[in-house]
mmCIF file of C-alpha atoms and ligand atoms in Angstrom:
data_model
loop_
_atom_site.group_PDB
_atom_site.id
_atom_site.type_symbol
_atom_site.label_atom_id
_atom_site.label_comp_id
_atom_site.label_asym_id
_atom_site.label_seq_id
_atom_site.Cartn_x
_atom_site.Cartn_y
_atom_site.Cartn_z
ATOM 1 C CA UNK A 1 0.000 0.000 0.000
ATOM 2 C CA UNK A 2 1.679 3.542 -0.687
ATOM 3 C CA UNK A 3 1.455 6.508 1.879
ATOM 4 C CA UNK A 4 -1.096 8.709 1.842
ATOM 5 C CA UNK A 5 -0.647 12.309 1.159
ATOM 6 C CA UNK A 6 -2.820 15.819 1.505
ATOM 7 C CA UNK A 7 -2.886 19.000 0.271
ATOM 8 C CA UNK A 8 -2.499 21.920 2.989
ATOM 9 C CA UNK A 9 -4.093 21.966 6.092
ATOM 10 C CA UNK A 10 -8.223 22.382 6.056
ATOM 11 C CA UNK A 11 -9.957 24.553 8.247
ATOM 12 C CA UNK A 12 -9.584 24.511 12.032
ATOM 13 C CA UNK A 13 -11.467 23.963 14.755
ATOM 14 C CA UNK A 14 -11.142 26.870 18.024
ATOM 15 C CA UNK A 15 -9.838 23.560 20.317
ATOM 16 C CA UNK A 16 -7.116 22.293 17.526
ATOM 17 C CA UNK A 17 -6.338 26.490 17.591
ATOM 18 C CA UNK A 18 -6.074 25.836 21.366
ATOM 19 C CA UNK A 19 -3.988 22.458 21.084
ATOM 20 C CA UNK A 20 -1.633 23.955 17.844
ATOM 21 C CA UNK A 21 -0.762 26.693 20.892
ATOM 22 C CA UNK A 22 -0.162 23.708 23.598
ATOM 23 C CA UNK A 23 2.252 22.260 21.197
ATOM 24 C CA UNK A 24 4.011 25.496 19.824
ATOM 25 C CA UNK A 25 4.986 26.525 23.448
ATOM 26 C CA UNK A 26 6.054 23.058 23.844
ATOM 27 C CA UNK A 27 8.377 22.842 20.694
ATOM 28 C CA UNK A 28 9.743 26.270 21.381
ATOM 29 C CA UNK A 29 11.173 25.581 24.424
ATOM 30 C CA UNK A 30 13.984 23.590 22.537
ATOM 31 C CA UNK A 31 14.302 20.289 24.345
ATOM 32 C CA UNK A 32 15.895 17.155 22.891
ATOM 33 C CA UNK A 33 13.342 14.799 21.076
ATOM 34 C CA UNK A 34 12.140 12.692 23.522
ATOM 35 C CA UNK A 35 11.243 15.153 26.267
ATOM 36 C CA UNK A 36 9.843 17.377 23.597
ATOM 37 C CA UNK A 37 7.733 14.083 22.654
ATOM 38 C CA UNK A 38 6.550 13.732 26.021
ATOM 39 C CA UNK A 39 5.706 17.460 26.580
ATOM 40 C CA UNK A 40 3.480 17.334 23.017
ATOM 41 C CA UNK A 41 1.939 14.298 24.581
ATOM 42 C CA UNK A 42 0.778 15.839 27.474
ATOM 43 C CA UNK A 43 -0.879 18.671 25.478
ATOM 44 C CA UNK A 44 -2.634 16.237 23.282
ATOM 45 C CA UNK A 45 -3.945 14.190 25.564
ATOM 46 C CA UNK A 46 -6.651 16.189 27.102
ATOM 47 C CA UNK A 47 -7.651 16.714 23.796
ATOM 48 C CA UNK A 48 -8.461 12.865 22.552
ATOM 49 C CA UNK A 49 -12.124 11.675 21.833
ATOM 50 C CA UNK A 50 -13.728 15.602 22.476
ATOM 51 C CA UNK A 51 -16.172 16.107 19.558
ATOM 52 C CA UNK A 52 -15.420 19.512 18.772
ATOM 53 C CA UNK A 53 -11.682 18.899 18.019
ATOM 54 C CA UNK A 54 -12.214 17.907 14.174
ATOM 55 C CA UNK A 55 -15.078 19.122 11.387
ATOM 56 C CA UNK A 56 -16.795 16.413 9.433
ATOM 57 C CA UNK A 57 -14.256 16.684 6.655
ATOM 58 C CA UNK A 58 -11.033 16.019 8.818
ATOM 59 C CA UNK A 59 -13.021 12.657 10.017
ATOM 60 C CA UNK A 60 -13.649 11.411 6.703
ATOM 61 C CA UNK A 61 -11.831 8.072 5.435
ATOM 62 C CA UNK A 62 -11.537 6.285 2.204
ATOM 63 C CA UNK A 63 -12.571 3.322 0.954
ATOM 64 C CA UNK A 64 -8.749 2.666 -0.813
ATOM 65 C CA UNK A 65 -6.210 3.215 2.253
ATOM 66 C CA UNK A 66 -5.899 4.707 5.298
ATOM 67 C CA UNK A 67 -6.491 8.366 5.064
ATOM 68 C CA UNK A 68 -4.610 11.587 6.395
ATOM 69 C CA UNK A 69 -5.423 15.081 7.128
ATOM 70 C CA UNK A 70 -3.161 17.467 7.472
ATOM 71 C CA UNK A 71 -4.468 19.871 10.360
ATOM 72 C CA UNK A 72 -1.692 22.453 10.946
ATOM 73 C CA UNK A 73 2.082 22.311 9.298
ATOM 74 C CA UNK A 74 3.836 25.105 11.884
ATOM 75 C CA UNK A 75 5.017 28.171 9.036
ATOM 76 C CA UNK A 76 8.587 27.561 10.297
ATOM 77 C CA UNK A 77 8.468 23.937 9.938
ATOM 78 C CA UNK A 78 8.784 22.888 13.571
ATOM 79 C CA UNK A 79 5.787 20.692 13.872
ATOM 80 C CA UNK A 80 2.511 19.383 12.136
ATOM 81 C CA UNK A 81 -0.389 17.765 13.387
ATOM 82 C CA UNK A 82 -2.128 15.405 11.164
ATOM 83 C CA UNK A 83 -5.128 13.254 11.693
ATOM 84 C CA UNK A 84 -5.120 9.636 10.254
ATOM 85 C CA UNK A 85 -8.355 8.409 9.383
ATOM 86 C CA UNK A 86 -8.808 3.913 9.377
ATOM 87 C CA UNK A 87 -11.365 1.974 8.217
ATOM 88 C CA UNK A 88 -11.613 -1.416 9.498
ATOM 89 C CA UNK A 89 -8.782 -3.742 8.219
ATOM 90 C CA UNK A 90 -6.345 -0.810 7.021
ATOM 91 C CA UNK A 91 -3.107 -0.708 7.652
ATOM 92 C CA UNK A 92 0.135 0.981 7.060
ATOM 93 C CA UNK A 93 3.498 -0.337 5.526
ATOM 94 C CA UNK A 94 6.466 -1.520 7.922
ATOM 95 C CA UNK A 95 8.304 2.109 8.138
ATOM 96 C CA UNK A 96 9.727 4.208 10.410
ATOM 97 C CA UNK A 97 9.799 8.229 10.760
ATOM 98 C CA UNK A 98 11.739 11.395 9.563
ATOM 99 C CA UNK A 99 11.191 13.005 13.287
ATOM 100 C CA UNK A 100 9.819 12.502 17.121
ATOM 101 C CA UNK A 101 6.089 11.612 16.646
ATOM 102 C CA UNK A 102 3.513 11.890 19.250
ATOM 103 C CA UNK A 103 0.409 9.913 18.667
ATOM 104 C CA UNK A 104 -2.683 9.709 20.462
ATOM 105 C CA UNK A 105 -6.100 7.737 19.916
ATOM 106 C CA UNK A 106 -8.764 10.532 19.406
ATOM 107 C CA UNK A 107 -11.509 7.365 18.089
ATOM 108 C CA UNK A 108 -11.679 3.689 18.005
ATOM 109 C CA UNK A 109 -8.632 1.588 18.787
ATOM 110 C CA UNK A 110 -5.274 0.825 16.618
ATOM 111 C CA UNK A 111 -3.115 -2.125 16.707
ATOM 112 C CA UNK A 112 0.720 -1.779 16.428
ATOM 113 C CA UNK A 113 3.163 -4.079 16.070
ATOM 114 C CA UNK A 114 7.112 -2.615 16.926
ATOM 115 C CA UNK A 115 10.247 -4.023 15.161
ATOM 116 C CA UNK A 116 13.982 -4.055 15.629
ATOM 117 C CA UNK A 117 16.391 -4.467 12.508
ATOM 118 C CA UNK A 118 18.628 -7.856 12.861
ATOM 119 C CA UNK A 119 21.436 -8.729 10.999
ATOM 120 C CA UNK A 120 21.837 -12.061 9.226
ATOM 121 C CA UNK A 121 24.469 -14.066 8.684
ATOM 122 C CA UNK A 122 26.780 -12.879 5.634
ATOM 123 C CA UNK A 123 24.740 -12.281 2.500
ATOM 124 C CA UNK A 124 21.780 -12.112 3.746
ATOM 125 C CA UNK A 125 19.487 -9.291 4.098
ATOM 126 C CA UNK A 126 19.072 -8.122 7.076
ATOM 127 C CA UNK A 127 15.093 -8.918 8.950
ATOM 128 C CA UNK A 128 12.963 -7.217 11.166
ATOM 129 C CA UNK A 129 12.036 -8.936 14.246
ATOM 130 C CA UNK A 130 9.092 -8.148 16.361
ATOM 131 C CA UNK A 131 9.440 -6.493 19.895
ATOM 132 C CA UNK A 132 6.268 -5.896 20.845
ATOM 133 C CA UNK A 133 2.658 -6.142 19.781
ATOM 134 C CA UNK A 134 -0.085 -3.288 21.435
ATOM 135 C CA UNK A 135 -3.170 -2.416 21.270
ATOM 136 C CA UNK A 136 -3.906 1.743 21.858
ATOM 137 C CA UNK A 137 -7.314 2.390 23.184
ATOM 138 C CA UNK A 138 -9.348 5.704 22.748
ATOM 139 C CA UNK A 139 -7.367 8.282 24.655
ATOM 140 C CA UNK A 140 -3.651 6.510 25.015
ATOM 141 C CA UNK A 141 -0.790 8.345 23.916
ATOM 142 C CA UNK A 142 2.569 7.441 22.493
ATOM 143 C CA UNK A 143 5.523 9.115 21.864
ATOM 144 C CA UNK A 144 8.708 8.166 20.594
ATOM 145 C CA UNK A 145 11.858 9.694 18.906
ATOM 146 C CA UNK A 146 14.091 7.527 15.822
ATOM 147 C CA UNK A 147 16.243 5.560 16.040
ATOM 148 C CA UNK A 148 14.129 2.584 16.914
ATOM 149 C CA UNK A 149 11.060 3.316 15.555
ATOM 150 C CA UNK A 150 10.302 0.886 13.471
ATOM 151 C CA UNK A 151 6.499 0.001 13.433
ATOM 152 C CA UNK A 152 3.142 -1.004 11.418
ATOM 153 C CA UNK A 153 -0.260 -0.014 12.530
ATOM 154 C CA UNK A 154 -3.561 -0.880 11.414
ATOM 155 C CA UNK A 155 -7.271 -0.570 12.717
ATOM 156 C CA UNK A 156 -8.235 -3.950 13.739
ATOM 157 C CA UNK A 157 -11.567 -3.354 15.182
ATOM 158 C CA UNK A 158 -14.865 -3.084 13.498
ATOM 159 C CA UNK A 159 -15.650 0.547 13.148
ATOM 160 C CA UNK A 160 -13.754 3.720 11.963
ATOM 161 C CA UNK A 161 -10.718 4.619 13.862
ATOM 162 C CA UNK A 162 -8.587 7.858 13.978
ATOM 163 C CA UNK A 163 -5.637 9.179 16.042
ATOM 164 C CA UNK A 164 -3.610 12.430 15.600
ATOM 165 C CA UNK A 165 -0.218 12.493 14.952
ATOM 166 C CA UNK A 166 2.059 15.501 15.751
ATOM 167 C CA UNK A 167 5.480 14.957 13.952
ATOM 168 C CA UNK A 168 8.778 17.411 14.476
ATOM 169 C CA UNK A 169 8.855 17.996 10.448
ATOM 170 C CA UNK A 170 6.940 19.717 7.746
ATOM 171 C CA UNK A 171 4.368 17.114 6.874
ATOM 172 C CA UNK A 172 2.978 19.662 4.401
ATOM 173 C CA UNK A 173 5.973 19.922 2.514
ATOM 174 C CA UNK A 174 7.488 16.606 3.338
ATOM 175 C CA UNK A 175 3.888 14.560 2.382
ATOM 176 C CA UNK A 176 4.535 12.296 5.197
ATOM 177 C CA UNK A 177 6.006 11.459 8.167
ATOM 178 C CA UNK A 178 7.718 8.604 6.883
ATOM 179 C CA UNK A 179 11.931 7.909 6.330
ATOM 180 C CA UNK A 180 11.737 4.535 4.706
ATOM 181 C CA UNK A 181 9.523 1.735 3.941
ATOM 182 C CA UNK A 182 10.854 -1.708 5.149
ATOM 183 C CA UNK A 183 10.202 -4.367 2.108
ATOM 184 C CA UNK A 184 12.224 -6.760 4.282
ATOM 185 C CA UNK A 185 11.679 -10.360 5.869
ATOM 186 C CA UNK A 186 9.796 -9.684 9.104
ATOM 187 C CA UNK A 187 7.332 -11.602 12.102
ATOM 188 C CA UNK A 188 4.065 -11.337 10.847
HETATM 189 FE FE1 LIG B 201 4.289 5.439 12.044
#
């Protein structure tokens, strides 16, 4: 499946206004990536699963892949918040990230399973083994900073899911927050 892209961010909501400020005042304080992560996650969180955070559009899916929304991209290219809209069954590629992501269950529930690149034996190409399966319920939040961010996600429950994603890039200019797709031997 290839990675969705967007056009500019839509329209905004007064609490996204309220969260893009959260977030700026975290990102301008000019931590290291992983407490930056955690200070973005602590904005976000209060955030997750209150109706008036996204319009109709930003909730929308599509019936191909995953979908994503591109909320806010930061004019200095700091941050971006995106929303990433599942349908049951939809999943992303084995990748990992060009920044620190933050990501936080807003609807739903997404499954995630985390991978660490092995080496084989002279060669061979190297495989991804699986760390860790979990399962992110409405309202959890996750943040994490490369390297070691190797992941798939996908919605495995029966409705419509969708989380927001704050990334330390331009996703607007960028197109995604991904560094590289992993076409490699790996767990399923
Ligand atoms: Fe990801």
């Amino acid at each position: 499946m290839s990675t969705p892209t967007a056009a500019r961010p839509t329209a905004t909501t007064t609490r996204l206004a309220h969260l893009v400020d959260e977030v700026r005042q975290a990102v301008e304080r000019g931590l290291p990536p992983d407490l930056t992560a955690h200070l973005v996650g602590e904005a976000l969180g209060p955030h997750l699963g209150a109706a008036d955070l996204l319009t109709e559009e930003q909730r929308a899916g599509d019936p191909d892949q995953y979908r994503q929304h591109i909320l806010h991209a930061e004019r200095d290219g700091s941050f971006s918040i995106v929303a990433l809209v599942w349908l049951p069954g939809q999943r992303t590629s084995i990748h990992d990230h060009v920044s620190w992501c933050v990501t936080g269950v807003h609807e739903g529930r997404e499954s995630e399973r985390r991978y660490r690149l092995v080496p084989s034996a002279a060669g061979a190409p190297p495989r991804l083994v699986a760390t860790e399966d979990v399962v992110n319920e409405q309202g959890d939040v996750c943040g994490f900073a490369p390297p070691g961010d190797i992941h798939r996600v996908w919605n495995a429950c029966g409705d419509k899911a969708i989380s927001l994603h704050i990334y330390g890039a331009d996703i607007a200019r960028l197109g995604s927050s991904v560094r590289r797709v992993y076409d490699l031997p790996a767990d399923r």
